[in-house]
Short mmCIF file of C-alpha atoms in Angstrom, two decimals:
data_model
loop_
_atom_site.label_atom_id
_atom_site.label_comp_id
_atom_site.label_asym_id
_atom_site.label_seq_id
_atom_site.Cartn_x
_atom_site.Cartn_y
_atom_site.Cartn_z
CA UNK A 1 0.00 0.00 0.00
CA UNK A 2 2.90 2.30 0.71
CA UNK A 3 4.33 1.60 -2.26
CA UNK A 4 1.38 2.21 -4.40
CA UNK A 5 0.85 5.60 -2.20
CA UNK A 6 4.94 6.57 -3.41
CA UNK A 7 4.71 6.01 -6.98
CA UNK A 8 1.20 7.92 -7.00
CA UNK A 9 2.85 10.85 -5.35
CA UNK A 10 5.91 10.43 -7.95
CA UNK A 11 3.76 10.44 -10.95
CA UNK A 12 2.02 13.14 -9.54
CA UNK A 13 5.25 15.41 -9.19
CA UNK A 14 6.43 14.18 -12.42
CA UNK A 15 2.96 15.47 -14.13
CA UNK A 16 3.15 18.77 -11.95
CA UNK A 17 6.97 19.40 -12.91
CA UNK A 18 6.04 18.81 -17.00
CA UNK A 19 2.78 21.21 -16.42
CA UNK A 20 5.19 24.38 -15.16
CA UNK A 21 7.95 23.68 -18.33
CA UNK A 22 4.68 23.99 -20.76
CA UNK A 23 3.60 26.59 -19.08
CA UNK A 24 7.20 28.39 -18.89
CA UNK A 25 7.55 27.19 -22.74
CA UNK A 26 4.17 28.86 -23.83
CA UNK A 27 5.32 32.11 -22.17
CA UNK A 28 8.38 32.56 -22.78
CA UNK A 29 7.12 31.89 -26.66
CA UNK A 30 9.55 28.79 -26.88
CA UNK A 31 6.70 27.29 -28.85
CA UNK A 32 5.43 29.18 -31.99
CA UNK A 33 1.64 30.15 -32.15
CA UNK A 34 0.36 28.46 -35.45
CA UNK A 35 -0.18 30.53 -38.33
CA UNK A 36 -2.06 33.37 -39.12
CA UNK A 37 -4.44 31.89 -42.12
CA UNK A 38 -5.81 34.91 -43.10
CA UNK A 39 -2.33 37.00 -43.46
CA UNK A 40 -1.44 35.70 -47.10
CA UNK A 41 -4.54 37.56 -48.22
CA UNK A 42 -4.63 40.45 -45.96
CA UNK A 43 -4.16 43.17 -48.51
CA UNK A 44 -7.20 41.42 -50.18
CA UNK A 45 -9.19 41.25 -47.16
CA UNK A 46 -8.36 44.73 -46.45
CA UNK A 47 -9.58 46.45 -49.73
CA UNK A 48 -12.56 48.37 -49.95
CA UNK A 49 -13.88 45.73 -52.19
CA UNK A 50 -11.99 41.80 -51.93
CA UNK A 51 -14.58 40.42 -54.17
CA UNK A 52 -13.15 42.83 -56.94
CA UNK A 53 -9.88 40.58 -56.53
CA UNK A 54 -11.78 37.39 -57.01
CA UNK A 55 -13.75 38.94 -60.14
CA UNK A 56 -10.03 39.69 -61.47
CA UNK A 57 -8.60 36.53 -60.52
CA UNK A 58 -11.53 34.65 -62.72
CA UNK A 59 -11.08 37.44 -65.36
CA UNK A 60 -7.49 36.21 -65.89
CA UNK A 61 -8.25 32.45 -65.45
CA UNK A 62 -10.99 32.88 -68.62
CA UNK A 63 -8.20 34.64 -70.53
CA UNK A 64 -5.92 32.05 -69.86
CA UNK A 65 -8.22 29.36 -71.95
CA UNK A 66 -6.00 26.75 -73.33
CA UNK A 67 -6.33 26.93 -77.24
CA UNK A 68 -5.45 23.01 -77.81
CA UNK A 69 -9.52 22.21 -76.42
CA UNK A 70 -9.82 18.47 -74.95
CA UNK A 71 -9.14 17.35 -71.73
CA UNK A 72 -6.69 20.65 -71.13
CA UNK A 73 -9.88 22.70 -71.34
CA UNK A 74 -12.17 20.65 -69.84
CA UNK A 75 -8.98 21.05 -66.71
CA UNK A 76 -9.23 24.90 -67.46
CA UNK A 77 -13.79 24.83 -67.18
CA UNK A 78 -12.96 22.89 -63.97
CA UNK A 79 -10.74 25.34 -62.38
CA UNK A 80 -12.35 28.37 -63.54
CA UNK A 81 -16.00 26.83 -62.12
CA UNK A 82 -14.15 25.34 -59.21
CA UNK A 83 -12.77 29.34 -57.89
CA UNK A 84 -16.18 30.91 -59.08
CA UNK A 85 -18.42 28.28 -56.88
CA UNK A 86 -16.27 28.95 -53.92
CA UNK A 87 -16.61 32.50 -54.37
CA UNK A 88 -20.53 32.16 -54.44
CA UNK A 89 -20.63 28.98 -51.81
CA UNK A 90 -18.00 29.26 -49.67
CA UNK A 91 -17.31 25.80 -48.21
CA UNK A 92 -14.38 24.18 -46.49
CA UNK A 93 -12.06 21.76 -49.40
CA UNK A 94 -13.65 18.81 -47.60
CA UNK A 95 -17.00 19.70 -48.54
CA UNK A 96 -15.59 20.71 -52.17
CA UNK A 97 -14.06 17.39 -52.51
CA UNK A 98 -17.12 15.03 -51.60
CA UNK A 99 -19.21 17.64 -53.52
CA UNK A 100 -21.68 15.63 -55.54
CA UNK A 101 -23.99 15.95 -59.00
CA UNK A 102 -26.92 13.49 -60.26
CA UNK A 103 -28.72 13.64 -63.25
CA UNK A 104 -31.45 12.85 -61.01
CA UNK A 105 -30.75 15.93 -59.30
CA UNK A 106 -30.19 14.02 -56.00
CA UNK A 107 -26.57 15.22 -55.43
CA UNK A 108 -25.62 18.16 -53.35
CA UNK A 109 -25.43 20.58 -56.25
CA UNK A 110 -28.58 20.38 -57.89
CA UNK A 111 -31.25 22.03 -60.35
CA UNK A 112 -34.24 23.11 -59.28
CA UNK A 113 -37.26 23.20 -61.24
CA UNK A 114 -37.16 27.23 -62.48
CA UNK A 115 -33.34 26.66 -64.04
CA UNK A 116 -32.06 27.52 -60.43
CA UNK A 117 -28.64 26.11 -58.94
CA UNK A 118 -28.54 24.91 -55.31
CA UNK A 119 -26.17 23.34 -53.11
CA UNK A 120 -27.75 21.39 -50.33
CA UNK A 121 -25.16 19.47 -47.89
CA UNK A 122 -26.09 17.53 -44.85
CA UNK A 123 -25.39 19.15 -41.30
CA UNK A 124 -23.29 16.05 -40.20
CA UNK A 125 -21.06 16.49 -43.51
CA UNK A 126 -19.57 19.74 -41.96
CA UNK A 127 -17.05 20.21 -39.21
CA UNK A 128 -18.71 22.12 -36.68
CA UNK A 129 -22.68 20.48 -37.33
CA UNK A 130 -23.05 21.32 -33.45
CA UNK A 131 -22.13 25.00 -33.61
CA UNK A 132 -22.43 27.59 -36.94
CA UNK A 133 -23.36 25.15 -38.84
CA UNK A 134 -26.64 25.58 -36.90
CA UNK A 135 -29.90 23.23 -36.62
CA UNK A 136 -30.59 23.31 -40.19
CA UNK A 137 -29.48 21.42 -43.76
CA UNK A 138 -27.00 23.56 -45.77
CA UNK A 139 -29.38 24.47 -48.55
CA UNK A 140 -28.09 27.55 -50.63
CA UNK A 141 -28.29 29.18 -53.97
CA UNK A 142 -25.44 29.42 -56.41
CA UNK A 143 -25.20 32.82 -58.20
CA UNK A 144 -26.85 33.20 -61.10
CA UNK A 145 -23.94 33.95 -63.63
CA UNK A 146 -22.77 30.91 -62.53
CA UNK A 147 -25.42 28.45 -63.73
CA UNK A 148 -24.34 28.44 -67.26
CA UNK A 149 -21.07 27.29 -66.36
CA UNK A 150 -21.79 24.46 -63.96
CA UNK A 151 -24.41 23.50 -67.12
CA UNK A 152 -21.40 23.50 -69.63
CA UNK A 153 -18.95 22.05 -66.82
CA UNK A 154 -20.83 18.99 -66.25
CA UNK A 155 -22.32 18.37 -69.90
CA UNK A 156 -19.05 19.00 -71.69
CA UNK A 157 -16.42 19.26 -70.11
CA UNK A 158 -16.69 17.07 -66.65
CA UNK A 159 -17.27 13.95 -69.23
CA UNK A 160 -14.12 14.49 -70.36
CA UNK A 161 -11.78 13.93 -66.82
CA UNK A 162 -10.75 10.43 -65.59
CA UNK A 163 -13.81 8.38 -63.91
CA UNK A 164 -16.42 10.57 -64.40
CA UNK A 165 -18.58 7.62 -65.63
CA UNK A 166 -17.48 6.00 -61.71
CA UNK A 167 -17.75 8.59 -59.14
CA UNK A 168 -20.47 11.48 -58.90
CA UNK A 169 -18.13 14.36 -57.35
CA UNK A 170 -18.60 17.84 -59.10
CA UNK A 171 -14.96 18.33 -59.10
CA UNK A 172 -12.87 15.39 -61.29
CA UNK A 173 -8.97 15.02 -60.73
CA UNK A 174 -6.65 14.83 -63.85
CA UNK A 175 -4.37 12.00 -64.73
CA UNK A 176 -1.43 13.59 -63.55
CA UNK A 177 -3.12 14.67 -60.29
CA UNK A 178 -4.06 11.50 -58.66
CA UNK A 179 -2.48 8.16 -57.70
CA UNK A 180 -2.09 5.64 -60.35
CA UNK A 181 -5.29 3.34 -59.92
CA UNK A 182 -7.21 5.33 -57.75
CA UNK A 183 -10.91 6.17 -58.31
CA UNK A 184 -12.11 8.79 -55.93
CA UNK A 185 -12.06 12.34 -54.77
CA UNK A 186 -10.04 14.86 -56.24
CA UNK A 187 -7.39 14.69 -53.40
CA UNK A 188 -5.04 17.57 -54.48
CA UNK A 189 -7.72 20.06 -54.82
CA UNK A 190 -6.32 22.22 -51.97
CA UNK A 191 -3.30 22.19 -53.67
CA UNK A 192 -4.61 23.39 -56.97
CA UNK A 193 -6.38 26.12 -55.17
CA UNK A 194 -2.95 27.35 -53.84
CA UNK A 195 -1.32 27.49 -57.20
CA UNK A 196 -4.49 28.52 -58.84
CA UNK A 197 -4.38 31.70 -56.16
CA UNK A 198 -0.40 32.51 -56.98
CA UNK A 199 -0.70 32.56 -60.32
CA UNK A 200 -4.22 34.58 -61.01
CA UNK A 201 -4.87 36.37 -57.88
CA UNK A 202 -3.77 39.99 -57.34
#
């Protein structure tokens, strides 16, 4: 019983003693907050209008249309529709990546009967279900200049990407951008985002 009582007390000082160097390490700033996210596009954030940045950024991307047509453009309709929908539907890449369509118009982005575009997501399907995301399912319109080019996206172009007979995701990986074999979702789309962003955004 002793015993037992001595190696309690031990682990006890041993826990206490670890507890103060954490503490002394996170004050003294021996360990580095993480990253600001936002400070890569401050000077975006801070303009007077950001969305004017965005507008550019897709202004460049559409001049940027690859002359050669095939599966290069149907790459280029992808990106361009891929920045545009997260400029009108702001969603985390997870949500993005598992983002479905059915002809059937059961998939998350949908048509509704008047020509409309919706995206409609479960609660559970996003990160915090028990706090912003709120009580209700994530049912919300796409902007209207943007319904032509989902329409030509996914009757032209999507066809033309890897799988897209397999899987119903919106957003179709490349041969070059996924592992050899794998049917699934597009698993370097945060990474195209970031090189999309360097190249075309102010």
């Amino acid at each position: 019983e002793y015993a037992r009582h001595e190696n309690w007390k031990e682990a006890c000082q041993e826990a206490f003693k670890w507890a103060n160097e954490m503490k002394r390490n996170l004050t003294a700033g021996g360990i580095e907050n993480s990253r600001e996210p936002m400070l890569p596009i401050k000077h975006i954030l801070e303009h007077p209008e950001p969305l004017e940045a965005i507008g550019d950024m897709c202004a460049r991307m559409r001049a940027s249309k690859p002359a050669t047509g095939g599966v290069e453009e149907a790459i280029w309709a992808r990106d361009l529709l891929l920045i545009r929908l997260m400029a009108s539907n702001p969603l985390r890449s997870k949500n993005l990546k598992l983002l479905t369509y059915k002809p059937d118009n059961s998939g998350n982005l949908y048509k509704k009967s008047d020509g409309s575009w919706n995206i409609r997501i479960d609660k559970k399907a996003f990160k915090n279900q028990k706090g912003a995301a709120g009580e209700e399912e994530y049912d919300v319109p796409v902007t209207a200049n943007i319904w032509p080019s989902i329409e030509q996206y996914l009757h032209v172009f999507r066809p033309m990407l890897p799988d897209a007979d397999k899987v119903s995701f919106v957003f179709l990986s490349s041969l070059t951008e996924k592992p050899k074999g794998y049917i699934g979702p597009w698993l370097s789309l945060n990474r195209r985002v970031f090189y999309l962003t360097k190249r075309y955004l102010w």
